[in-house]
Each structure stands twice: as structure tokens, then as C-alpha cells.
Short mmCIF file of C-alpha atoms in Angstrom, two decimals:
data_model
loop_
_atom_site.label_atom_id
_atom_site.label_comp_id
_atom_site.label_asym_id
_atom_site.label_seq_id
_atom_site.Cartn_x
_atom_site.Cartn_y
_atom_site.Cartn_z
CA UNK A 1 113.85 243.83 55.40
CA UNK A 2 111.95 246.84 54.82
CA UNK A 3 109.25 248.90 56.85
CA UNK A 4 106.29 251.32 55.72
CA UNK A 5 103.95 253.13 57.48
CA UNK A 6 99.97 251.96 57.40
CA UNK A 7 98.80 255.41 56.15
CA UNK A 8 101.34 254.98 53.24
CA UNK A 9 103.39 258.51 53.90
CA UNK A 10 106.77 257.36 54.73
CA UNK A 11 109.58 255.70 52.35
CA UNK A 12 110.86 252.34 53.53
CA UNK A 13 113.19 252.23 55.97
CA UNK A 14 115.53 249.38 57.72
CA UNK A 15 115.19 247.94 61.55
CA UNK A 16 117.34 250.00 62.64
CA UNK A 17 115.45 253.19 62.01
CA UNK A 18 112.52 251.53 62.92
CA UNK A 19 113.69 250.93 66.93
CA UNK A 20 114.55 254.68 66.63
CA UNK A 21 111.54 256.02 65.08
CA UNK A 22 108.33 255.01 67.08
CA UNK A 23 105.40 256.67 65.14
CA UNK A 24 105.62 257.07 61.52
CA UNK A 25 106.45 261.25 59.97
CA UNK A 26 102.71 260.24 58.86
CA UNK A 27 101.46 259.65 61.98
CA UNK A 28 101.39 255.75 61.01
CA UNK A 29 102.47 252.65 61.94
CA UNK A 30 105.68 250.71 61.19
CA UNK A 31 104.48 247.69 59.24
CA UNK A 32 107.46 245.08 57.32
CA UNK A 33 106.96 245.53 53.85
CA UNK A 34 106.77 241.53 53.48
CA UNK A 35 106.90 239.28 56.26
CA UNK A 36 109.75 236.13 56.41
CA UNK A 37 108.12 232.65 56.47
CA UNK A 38 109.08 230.11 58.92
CA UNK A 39 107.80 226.91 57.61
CA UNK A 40 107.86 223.47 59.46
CA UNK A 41 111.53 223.15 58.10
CA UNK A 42 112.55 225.90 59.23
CA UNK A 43 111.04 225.68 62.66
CA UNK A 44 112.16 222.47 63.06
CA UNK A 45 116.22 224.06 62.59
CA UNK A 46 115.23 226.08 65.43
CA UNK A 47 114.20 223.44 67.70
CA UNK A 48 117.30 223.09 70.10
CA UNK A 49 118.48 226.85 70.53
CA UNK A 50 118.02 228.11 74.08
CA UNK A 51 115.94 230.96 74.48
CA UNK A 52 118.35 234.06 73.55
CA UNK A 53 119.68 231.79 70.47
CA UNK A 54 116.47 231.53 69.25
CA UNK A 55 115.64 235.51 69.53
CA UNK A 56 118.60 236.51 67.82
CA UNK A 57 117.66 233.72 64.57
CA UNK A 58 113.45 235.49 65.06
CA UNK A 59 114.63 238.93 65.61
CA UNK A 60 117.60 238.90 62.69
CA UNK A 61 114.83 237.59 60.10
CA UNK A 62 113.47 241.52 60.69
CA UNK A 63 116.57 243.13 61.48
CA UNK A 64 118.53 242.52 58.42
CA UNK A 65 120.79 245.55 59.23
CA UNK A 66 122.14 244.26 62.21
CA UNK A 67 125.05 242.11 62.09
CA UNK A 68 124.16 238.43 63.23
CA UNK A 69 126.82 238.25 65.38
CA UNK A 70 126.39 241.64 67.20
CA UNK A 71 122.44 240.75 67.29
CA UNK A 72 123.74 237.37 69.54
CA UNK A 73 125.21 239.81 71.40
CA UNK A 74 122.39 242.04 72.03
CA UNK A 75 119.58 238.49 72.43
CA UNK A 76 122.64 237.17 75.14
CA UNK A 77 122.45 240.45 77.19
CA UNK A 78 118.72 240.73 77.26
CA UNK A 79 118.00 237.27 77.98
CA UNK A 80 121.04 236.89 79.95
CA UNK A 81 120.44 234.63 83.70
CA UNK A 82 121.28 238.63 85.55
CA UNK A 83 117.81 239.44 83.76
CA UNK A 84 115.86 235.89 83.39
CA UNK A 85 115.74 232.18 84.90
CA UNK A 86 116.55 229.70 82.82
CA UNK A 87 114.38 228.93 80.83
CA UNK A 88 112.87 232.70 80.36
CA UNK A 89 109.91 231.33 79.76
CA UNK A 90 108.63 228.05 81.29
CA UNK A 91 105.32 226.40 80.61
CA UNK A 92 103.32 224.97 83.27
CA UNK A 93 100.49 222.66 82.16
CA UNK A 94 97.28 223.39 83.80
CA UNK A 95 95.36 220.24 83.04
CA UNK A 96 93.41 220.24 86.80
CA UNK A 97 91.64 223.35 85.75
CA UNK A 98 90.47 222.00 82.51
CA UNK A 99 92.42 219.68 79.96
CA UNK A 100 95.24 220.85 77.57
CA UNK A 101 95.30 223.76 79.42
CA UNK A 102 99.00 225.60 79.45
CA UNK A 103 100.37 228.44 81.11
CA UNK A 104 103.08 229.60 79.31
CA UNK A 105 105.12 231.99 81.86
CA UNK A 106 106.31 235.47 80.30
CA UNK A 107 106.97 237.20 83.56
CA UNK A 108 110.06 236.09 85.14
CA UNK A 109 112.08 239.34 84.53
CA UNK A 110 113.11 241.99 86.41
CA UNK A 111 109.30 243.38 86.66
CA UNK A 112 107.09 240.37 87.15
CA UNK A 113 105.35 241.47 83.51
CA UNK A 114 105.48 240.12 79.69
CA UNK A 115 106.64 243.35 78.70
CA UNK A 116 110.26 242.52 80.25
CA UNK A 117 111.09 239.95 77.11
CA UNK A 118 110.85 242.75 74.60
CA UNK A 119 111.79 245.73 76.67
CA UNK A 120 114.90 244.24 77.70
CA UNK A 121 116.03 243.44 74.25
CA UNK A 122 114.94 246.70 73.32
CA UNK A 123 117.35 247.99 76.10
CA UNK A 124 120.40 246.58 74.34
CA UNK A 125 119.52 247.35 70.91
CA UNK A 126 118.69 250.60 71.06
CA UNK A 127 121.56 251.85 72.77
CA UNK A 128 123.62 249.26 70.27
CA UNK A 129 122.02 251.51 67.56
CA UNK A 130 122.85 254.90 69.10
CA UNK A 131 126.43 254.25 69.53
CA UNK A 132 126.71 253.35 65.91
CA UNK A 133 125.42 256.21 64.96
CA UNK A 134 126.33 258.74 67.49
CA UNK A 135 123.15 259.67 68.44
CA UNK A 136 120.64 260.13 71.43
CA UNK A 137 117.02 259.81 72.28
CA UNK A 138 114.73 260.69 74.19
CA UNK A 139 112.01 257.89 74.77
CA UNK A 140 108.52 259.04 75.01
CA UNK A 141 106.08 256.30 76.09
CA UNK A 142 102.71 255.88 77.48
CA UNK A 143 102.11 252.76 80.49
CA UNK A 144 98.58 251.37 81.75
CA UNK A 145 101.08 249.75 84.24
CA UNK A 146 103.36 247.58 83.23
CA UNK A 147 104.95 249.04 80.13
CA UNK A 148 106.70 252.01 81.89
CA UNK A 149 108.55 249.78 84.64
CA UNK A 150 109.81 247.73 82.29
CA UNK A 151 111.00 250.53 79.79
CA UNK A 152 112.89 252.48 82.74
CA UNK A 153 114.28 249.02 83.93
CA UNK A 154 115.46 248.57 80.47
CA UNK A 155 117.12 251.64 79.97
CA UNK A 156 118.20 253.27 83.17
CA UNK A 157 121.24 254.09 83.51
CA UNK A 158 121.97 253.60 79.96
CA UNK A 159 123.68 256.67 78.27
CA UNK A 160 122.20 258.43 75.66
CA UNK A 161 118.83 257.46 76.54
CA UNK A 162 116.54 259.40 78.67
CA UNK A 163 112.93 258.30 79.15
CA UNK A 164 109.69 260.19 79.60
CA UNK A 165 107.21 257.63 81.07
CA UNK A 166 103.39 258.99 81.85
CA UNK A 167 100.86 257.12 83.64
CA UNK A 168 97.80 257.92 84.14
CA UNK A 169 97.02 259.24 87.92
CA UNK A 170 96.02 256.85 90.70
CA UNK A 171 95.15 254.12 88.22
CA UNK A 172 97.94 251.30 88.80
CA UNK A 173 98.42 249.13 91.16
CA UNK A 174 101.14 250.08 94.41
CA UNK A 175 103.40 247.91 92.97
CA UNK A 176 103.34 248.85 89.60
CA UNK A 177 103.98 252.69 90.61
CA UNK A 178 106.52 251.47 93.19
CA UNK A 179 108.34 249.67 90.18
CA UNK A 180 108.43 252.64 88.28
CA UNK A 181 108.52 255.88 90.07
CA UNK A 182 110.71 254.63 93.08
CA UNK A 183 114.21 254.88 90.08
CA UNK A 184 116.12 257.84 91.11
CA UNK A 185 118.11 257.63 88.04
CA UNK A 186 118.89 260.86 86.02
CA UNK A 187 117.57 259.75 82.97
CA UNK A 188 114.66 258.60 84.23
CA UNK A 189 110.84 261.28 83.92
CA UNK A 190 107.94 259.88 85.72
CA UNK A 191 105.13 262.14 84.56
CA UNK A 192 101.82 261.02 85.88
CA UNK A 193 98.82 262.58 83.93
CA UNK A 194 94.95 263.15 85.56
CA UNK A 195 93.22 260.96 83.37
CA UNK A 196 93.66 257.44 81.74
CA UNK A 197 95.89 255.26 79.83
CA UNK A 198 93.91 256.64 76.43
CA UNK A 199 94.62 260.20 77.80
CA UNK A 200 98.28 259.58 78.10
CA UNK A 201 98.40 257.56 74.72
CA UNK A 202 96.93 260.52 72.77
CA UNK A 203 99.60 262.95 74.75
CA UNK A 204 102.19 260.61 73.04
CA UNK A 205 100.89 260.89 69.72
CA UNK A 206 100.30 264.32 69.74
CA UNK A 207 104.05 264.96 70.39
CA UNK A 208 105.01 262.64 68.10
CA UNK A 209 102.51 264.51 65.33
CA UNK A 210 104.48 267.39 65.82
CA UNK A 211 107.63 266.68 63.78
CA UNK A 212 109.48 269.80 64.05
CA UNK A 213 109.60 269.36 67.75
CA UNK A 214 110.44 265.24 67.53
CA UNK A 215 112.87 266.11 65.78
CA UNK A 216 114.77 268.86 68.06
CA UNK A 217 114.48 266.79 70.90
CA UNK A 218 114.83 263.37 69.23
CA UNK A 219 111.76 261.87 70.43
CA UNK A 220 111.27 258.33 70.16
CA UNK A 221 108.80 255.39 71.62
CA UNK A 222 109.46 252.11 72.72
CA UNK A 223 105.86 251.27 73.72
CA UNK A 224 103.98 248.96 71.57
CA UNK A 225 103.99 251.16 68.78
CA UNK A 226 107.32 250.32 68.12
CA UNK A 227 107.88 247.33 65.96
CA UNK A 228 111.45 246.18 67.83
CA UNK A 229 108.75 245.17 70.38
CA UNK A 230 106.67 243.41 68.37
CA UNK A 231 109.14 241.79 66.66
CA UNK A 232 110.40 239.97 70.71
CA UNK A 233 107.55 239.24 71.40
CA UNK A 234 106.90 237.04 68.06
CA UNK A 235 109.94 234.96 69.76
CA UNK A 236 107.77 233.64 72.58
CA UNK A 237 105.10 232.67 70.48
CA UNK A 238 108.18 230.42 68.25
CA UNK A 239 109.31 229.28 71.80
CA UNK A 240 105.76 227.94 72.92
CA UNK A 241 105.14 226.03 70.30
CA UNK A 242 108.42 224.36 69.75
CA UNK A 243 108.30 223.42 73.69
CA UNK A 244 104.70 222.16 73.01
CA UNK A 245 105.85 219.58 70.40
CA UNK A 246 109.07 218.83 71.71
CA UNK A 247 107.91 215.84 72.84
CA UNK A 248 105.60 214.67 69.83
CA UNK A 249 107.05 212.15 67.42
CA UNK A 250 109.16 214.39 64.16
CA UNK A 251 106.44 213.09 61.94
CA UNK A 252 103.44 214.46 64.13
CA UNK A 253 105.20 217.69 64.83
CA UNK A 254 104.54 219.66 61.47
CA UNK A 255 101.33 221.49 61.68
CA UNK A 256 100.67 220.23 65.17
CA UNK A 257 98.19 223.08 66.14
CA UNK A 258 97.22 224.76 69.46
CA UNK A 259 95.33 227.57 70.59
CA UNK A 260 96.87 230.74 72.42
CA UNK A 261 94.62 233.03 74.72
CA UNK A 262 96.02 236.41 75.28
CA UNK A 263 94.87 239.39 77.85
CA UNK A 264 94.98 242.05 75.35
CA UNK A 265 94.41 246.46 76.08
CA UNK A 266 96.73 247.47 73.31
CA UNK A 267 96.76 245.03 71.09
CA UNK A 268 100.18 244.62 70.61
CA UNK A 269 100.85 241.14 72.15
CA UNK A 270 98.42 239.40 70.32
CA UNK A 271 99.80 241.19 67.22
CA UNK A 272 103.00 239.54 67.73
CA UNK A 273 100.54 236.25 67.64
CA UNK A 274 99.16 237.21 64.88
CA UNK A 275 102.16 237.75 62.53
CA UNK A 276 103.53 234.06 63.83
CA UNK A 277 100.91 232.76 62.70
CA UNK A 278 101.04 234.55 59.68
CA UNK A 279 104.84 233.40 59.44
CA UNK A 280 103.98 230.27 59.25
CA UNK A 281 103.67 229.21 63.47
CA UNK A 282 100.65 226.71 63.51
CA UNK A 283 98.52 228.75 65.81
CA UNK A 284 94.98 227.66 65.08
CA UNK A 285 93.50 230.29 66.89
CA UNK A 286 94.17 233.21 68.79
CA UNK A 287 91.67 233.94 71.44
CA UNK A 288 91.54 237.78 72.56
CA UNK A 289 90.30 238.22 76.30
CA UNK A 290 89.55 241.73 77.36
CA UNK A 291 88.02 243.02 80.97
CA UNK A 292 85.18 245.17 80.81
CA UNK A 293 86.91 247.49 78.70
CA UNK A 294 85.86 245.69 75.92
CA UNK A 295 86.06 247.14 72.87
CA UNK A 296 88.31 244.82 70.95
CA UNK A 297 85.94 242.31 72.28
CA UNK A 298 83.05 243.80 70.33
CA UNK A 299 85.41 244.65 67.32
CA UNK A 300 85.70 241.07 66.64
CA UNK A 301 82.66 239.63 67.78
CA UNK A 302 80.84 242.17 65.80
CA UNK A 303 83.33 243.98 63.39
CA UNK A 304 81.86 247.12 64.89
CA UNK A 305 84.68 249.52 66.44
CA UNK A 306 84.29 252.24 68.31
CA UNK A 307 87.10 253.34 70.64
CA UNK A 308 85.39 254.82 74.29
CA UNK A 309 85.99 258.22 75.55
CA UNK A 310 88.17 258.70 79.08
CA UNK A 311 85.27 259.32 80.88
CA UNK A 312 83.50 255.75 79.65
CA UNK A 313 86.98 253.72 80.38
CA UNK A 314 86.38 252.14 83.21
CA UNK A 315 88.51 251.75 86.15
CA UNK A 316 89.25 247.56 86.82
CA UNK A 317 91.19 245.47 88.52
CA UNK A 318 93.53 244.06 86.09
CA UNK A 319 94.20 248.04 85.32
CA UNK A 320 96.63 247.29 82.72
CA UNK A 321 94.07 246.43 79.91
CA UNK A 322 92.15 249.75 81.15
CA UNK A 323 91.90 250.62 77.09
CA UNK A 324 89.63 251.91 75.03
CA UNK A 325 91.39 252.67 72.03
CA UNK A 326 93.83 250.22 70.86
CA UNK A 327 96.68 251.22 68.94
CA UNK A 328 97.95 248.47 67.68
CA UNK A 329 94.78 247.43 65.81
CA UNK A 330 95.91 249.85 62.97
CA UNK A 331 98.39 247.45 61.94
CA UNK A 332 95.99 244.90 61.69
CA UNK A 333 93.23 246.92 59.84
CA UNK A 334 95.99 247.75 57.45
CA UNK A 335 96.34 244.11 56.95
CA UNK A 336 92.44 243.31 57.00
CA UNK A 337 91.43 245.81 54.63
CA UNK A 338 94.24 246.46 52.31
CA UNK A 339 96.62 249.60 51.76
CA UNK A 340 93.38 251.69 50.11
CA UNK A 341 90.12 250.55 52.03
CA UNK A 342 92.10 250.99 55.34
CA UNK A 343 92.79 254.64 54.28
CA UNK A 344 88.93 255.40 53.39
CA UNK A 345 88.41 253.37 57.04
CA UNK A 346 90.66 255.41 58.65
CA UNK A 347 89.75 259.02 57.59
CA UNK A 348 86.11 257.22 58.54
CA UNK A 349 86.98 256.32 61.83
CA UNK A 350 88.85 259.60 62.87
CA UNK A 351 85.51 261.72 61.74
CA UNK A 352 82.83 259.41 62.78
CA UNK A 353 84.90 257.94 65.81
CA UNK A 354 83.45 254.43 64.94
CA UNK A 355 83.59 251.89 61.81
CA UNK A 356 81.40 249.39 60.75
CA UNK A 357 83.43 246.30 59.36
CA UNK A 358 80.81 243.36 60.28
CA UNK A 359 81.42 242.57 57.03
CA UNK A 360 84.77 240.95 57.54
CA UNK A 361 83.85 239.57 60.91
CA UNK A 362 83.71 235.88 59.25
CA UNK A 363 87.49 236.63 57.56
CA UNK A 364 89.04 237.60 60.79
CA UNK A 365 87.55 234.61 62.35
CA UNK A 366 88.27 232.21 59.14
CA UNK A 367 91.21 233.68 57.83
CA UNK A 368 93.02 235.09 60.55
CA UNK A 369 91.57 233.02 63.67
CA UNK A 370 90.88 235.80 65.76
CA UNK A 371 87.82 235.16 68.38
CA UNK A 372 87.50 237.22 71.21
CA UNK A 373 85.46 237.05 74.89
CA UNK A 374 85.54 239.32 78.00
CA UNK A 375 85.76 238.84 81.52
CA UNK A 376 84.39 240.75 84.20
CA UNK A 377 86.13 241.41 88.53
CA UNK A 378 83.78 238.47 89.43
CA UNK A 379 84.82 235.79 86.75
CA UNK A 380 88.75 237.19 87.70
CA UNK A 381 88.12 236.35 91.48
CA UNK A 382 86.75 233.01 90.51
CA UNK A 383 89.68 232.22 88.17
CA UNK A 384 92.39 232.73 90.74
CA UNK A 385 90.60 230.84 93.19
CA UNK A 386 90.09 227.63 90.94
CA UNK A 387 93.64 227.89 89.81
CA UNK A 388 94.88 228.43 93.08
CA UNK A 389 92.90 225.57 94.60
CA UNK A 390 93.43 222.76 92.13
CA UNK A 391 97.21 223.63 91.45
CA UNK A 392 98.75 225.77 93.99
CA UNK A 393 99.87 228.31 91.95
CA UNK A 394 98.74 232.11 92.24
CA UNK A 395 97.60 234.14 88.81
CA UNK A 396 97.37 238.19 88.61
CA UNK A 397 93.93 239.29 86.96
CA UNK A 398 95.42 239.65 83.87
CA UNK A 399 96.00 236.40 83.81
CA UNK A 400 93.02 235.32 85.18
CA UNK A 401 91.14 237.08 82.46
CA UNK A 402 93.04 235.00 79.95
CA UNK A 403 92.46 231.82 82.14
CA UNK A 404 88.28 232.97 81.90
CA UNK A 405 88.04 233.57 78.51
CA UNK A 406 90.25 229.82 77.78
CA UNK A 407 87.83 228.35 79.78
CA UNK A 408 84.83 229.48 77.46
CA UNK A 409 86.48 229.43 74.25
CA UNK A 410 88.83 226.03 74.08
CA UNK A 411 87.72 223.14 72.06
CA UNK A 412 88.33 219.65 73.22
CA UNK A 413 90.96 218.33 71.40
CA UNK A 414 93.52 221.65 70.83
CA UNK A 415 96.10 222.18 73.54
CA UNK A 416 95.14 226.04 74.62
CA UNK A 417 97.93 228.18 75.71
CA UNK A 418 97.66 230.82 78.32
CA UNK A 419 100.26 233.86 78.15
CA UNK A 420 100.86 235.42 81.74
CA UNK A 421 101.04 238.90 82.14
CA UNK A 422 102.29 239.14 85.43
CA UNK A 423 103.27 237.93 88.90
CA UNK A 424 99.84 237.34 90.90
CA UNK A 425 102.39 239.94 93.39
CA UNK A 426 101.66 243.10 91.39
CA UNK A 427 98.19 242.82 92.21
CA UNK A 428 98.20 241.61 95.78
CA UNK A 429 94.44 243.30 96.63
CA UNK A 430 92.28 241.46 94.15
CA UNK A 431 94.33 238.25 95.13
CA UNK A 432 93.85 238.95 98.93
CA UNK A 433 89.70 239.30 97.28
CA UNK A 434 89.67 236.59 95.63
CA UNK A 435 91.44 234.07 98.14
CA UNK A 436 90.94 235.38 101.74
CA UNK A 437 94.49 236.30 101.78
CA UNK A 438 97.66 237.44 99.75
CA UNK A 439 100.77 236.34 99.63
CA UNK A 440 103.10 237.69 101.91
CA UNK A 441 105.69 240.50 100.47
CA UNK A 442 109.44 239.31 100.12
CA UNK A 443 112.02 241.67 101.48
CA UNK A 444 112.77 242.56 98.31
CA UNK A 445 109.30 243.83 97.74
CA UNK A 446 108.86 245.77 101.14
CA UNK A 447 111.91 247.75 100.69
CA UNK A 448 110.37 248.43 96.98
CA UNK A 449 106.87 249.46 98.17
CA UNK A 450 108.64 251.36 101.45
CA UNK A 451 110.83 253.29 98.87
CA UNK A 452 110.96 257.37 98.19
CA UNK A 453 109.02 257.95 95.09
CA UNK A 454 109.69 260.47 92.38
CA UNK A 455 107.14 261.95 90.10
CA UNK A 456 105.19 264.68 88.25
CA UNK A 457 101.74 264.73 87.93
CA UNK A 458 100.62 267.25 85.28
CA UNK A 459 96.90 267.92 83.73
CA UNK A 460 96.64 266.13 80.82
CA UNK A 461 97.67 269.28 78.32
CA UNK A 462 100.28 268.52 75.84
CA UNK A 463 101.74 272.01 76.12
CA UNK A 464 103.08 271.34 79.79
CA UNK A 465 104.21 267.63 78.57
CA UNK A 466 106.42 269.49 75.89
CA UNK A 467 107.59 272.01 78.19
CA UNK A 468 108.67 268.92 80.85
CA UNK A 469 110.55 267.55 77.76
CA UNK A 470 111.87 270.51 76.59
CA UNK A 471 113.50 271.00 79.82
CA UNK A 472 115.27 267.80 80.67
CA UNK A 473 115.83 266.04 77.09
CA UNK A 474 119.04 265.20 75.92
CA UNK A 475 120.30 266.75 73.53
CA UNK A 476 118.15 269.19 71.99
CA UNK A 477 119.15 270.90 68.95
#
């Protein structure tokens, strides 16, 4: 398996060099050259494998250069019970709050959030990688909240890896910057930035643009820019559906379609949807919910995008989809348009700072079954109360954006998935809102949110981020 970049500057190169490379030399995105089919055979082989079986079989159809028995290895670590429950990811049918309705649970790791499944694989392979090779890195990422904790979980400790995590100032949630800025480890950076999750994003590319400096200090990304990511996260959307039809007759279960809702800022989760379904995973539809950052929203309701400044992306409470420019939608452009109408798009986009694609509104809905809705802090209080009151269970306002937008969106008929983003005890203010009260911290939790903090807030200047790096990376050359 091979990998190009979108804006077509970069020869091919393996998995392997993919996890290590985060942005493209051309400033791209890591796309597979062709992508591996999984047809109704084939998903039907994968049927009984437990969950870090089956992530090693998803995973290994990108990384070709990985042995399969060292990438066992890697899927057994990450998915091990020290890091997740068995099963990693349970789903929990919702059929009081509306029929057919599924919550399919992606935050039982070590940080209550999605982004555990493919951070902590990425926290065995890349190290797997560097050892090969004798190499380090130094991982530069971006977090609207729950990105960053689960990248330093990943990889703290872990030699020959440092991380540089920013954030942007005073916009997460006390547990989310508890998670994160609390690690005393020496190889973890906690840089917050004064500004947004955009501001913080374009800090990371900008370093990454400059490749003389990348390269001294061996710069790399593990946020959703980087494919090893994506290509986890496709595992959960294998898992789903083979739990959903594991109880259907064998001649009922090929093509046996549902729909999956997914609380989207970055785009990069409901990728990983969107190639499964491309691979072959009958997802009818994949249903984009945004907050009132919506500018995916409009994208695909109207084909018109136009990615906000800072100043016009809001502050919300479900902070972590607090984006207004969604990186992540350049792979699927790329796909959309085609290798040569992306690039005229592209050089559009970056001069105009908006496209007009309305044209291909009726393909990404037809072809692709993208539809999108958004959900504003009323319709989140309202969905964690009805859930809460007709099942018990508590949602975070991620989730309760997803749980909104399934609500408008299903069709009788089509089981409708739910992904969780997080534990409803990252976000314990809007849940205290929304139900009268919140649910009381564990130990566990009050020793987290009681602990010393470490971090660096810095104006949001890439000269002072490089000097940070420069400083404390690993082995600069």
C-alpha cells in the first residue's frame, strides 16, 4: 500500500513513513493511492475476531510494511484490558429515545474520548517504527480538547518521543486541561496558545511548512492529519456493523445497511466513515452533526465552504468541535473533485478563502451519503435530559449533538448509529445545566482535577512556538 499527498507534490511512500510524516513536504495530505475492498465475504471472515484481532486484519490492509505478526502485537498492546474494557467498544441500543437508535461507545479508554482507540494504537506503532529505524520524533499536534490528552496518554513516557501539545487558552473544559496539563512527564510540552483551536491548527501547519526546520528537529503529527489515525478509527466503523448484524440470519447479513451520525470539528472521524464505506462497509448514510460552528454543516447542505476567522469561531459547550476550518475535508475534496479540479479549488479557496461547489451537493449526498445538520446549547441540554430520563444513562454534548441531529435526520426503517465522543464526566457543567445536577466526581477524578498543572501559554506567533521546540526537542540535528 502506497500513500500520496492531495496537492500531488510528494512520491509515494509506505505506512510506515506515513505515521512518521504528518503533513505532506507539499503541505498536503496523506491519501492511499488505492483503497483495499472489504466485501461481504470478506467481512463476514472477520466476524468472530475480538476487537484488537480485528484492528490488526483493518489496520494491516494499509500497513503493508508492517509485519502481521508484529502489527498483532502492536493492536494487543493498544487495545489491551490495562487500556480498554472488554469489549472496547460496546453498543447500547437506545430504542426509548426513538427506534433503532444505537449508541455505539468509543470512549472507554484511558481519557473518556474516541480519540483513545486510535491514539493508543498510534502509541505502540510509532515507537515500534522508531526503534526499527533508530530514530526520534518530536510530535507536534494541535487539541480542541480531547486530542492532546489522549496523544500525551499515548506516548508519555515512551522514549524517543517527545510531544508538543497546544491548546487554545481557556477554551476546554477543567477536565480536559486537567487530563492533559496535570502529566509531569519529561517528554511531555503543554503549550497553551491565546486564541482558538483554528489558531493553534494553523501554528501546526506553519511549522510543518517549514521543512528545513521539520526536518532538524524531526517534527511529526499524530493529530488527525495523520493517516495511522484514520486508518483506527476505520476499525470501529468494521466493528459496529459486524455487532449490528451479528444477530441477523447469514443470508440477511450482506448489505444489511444502517446509518451512522457522527459529531464532527475536524473532520477526521467521519472520514474514517467515509472510506468504510467506500471499502465496501454498508453504511447507507453518514450523517455529519456540527454545533454552531457550522461550517461543514453548510458545506454539505449547500456545497458552499468558507472556513470562519478566530474571531467568528464561537465559543460552545461541546468545545471540542469549536472549528471553523476543517482539515480533514482536503482529503475528501481530493476525492470529490479529482486530482486536477481539487488543485484549481484549492489555489481558489486559499485566495478567495471560500469555494462554491453547490454543484456537487447532489453527488456528495447520492454518491457518497453525506447529509449534515447542526445543533445548538439548547437542543444539547434537551438531548441529555431525554436520554437521561428515558434510559438512565448520561451523554457529554458532543454526544448529545450527535443524538440531536439522529433525531432529525433518521428514517424509519434504518438502524441509526450514534458514535460517542466522550464520558458525559468531561463536561460536568452543561450536564449539571441540563439536568439540575452532575454526577458526582470519583476519587480518581478529584485527585485529577486537584492536581499541579504544568503549562505554557504563549501568543499565538509561530516564532516563539519554534523557539519552545527548538529548546526542548529531541534530538535536533
Amino acid at each position: 500500500m502506497q500513500f500520496i499527498s492531495t496537492r500531488g507534490g510528494m512520491e509515494p511512500i509506505g505506512f510506515s513513513d506515513v505515521l512518521l510524516t504528518g503533513l505532506a513536504p507539499d503541505g498536503g495530505l496523506a491519501v492511499p493511492a488505492e483503497l483495499p475492498s472489504l466485501d461481504s465475504s470478506a467481512l463476514e471472515e472477520l466476524r468472530a475476531l475480538p476487537y484488537a484481532e480485528l484492528a490488526a486484519t483493518v489496520i494491516g490492509l494499509f500497513a503493508t510494511d508492517i509485519a502481521d505478526d508484529d502489527l498483532l502485537q502492536l493492536t494487543r498492546a493498544a487495545y489491551g484490558e490495562d487500556h480498554f474494557p472488554s469489549p472496547a467498544v460496546p453498543l447500547t441500543g437506545l430504542d426509548q429515545v426513538a427506534d433503532g437508535l444505537v449508541l455505539v461507545g468509543l470512549s472507554e479508554g484511558p481519557t473518556m474520548a474516541f480519540k483513545d482507540l486510535a491514539m493508543q494504537f498510534l502509541g505502540q506503532a510509532v515507537p515500534y517504527v522508531l526503534r526499527k529505524r533508530g530514530l526520534v520524533l518530536n510530535i507536534l499536534g494541535a487539541t480542541s480538547g480531547d486530542t492532546g490528552s489522549a496523544a500525551e496518554h499515548a506516548f508519555r513516557g515512551q522514549d524517543g518521543v517527545s510531544v508538543f501539545m497546544l491548546s487554545p487558552a481557556g477554551r476546554m473544559s477543567d477536565v480536559q486541561r486537567a487530563q492533559m496539563y496535570s502529566l509531569a512527564d519529561p517528554n511531555i510540552h503543554n503549550i497553551a496558545v491565546e486564541g482558538v483551536f483554528d489558531d493553534c491548527q494553523n501554528l501546526v501547519k506553519a511549522v510543518n511548512a517549514d521543512t528545513d526546520f521539520k526536518a532538524r528537529y524531526s517534527i511529526g503529527a499524530v493529530n488527525s492529519i495523520n493517516f495511522g489515525r484514520i486508518a483506527a478509527q476505520i476499525v470501529y466503523y468494521v466493528w459496529s456493523w459486524l455487532r449490528m448484524t451479528d444477530t441477523l440470519p447469514a443470508e440477511d447479513r450482506p448489505g444489511y445497511r444502517v446509518d451512522v451520525v457522527v459529531p464532527s470539528g475536524n473532520f477526521g472521524n467521519i472520514y474514517a466513515g467515509h472510506l468504510a464505506r467506500e471499502m465496501g462497509v454498508p453504511l447507507r448514510r453518514l450523517l455529519l452533526a456540527t454545533n454552531e460552528n457550522d461550517v461543514l454543516d453548510e458545506f454539505f447542505r449547500t456545497g458552499i465552504y468558507a472556513p470562519r476567522s478566530s474571531a467568528d469561531t464561537l465559543a460552545t459547550s461541546s468545545p471540542s468541535m469549536d472549528i471553523s476550518k476543517a482539515s480533514n475535508l482536503e482529503r475528501f475534496l481530493w476525492t470529490l473533485l479529482g486530482p486536477e479540479q481539487f488543485s484549481t479549488s484549492w489555489k481558489e479557496l486559499e485566495r478567495d478563502g471560500r469555494i462554491d461547489l453547490s454543484a456537487h451537493v447532489g453527488t456528495m449526498r447520492e454518491r457518497y451519503g453525506f447529509l449534515s445538520a447542526s445543533s445548538s446549547h439548547a437542543d444539547r441540554l434537551t438531548a441529555i435530559t431525554l436520554v437521561h430520563a428515558t434510559t438512565g444513562l448520561l451523554i457529554d454534548p458532543h454526544t448529545a449533538d450527535g443524538v440531536t441531529v439522529a433525531l432529525a435526520l433518521r428514517e424509519s426503517g434504518f438502524p441509526t448509529l450514534v458514535f460517542e465522543t466522550a464520558k458525559a464526566a468531561k463536561f460536568g457543567d452543561t450536564v449539571a445545566e441540563a439536568l439540575g445536577s452532575a454526577p458526582a466526581p470519583d476519587e480518581a477524578l478529584r485527585r485529577l482535577l486537584a492536581a499541579e498543572q504544568h503549562v505554557v501559554t504563549i501568543a499565538d506567533d509561530v516564532e516563539t512556538l519554534r523557539a519552545l521546540i527548538a529548546r526542548d526537542a529531541l534530538g535536533a540535528v
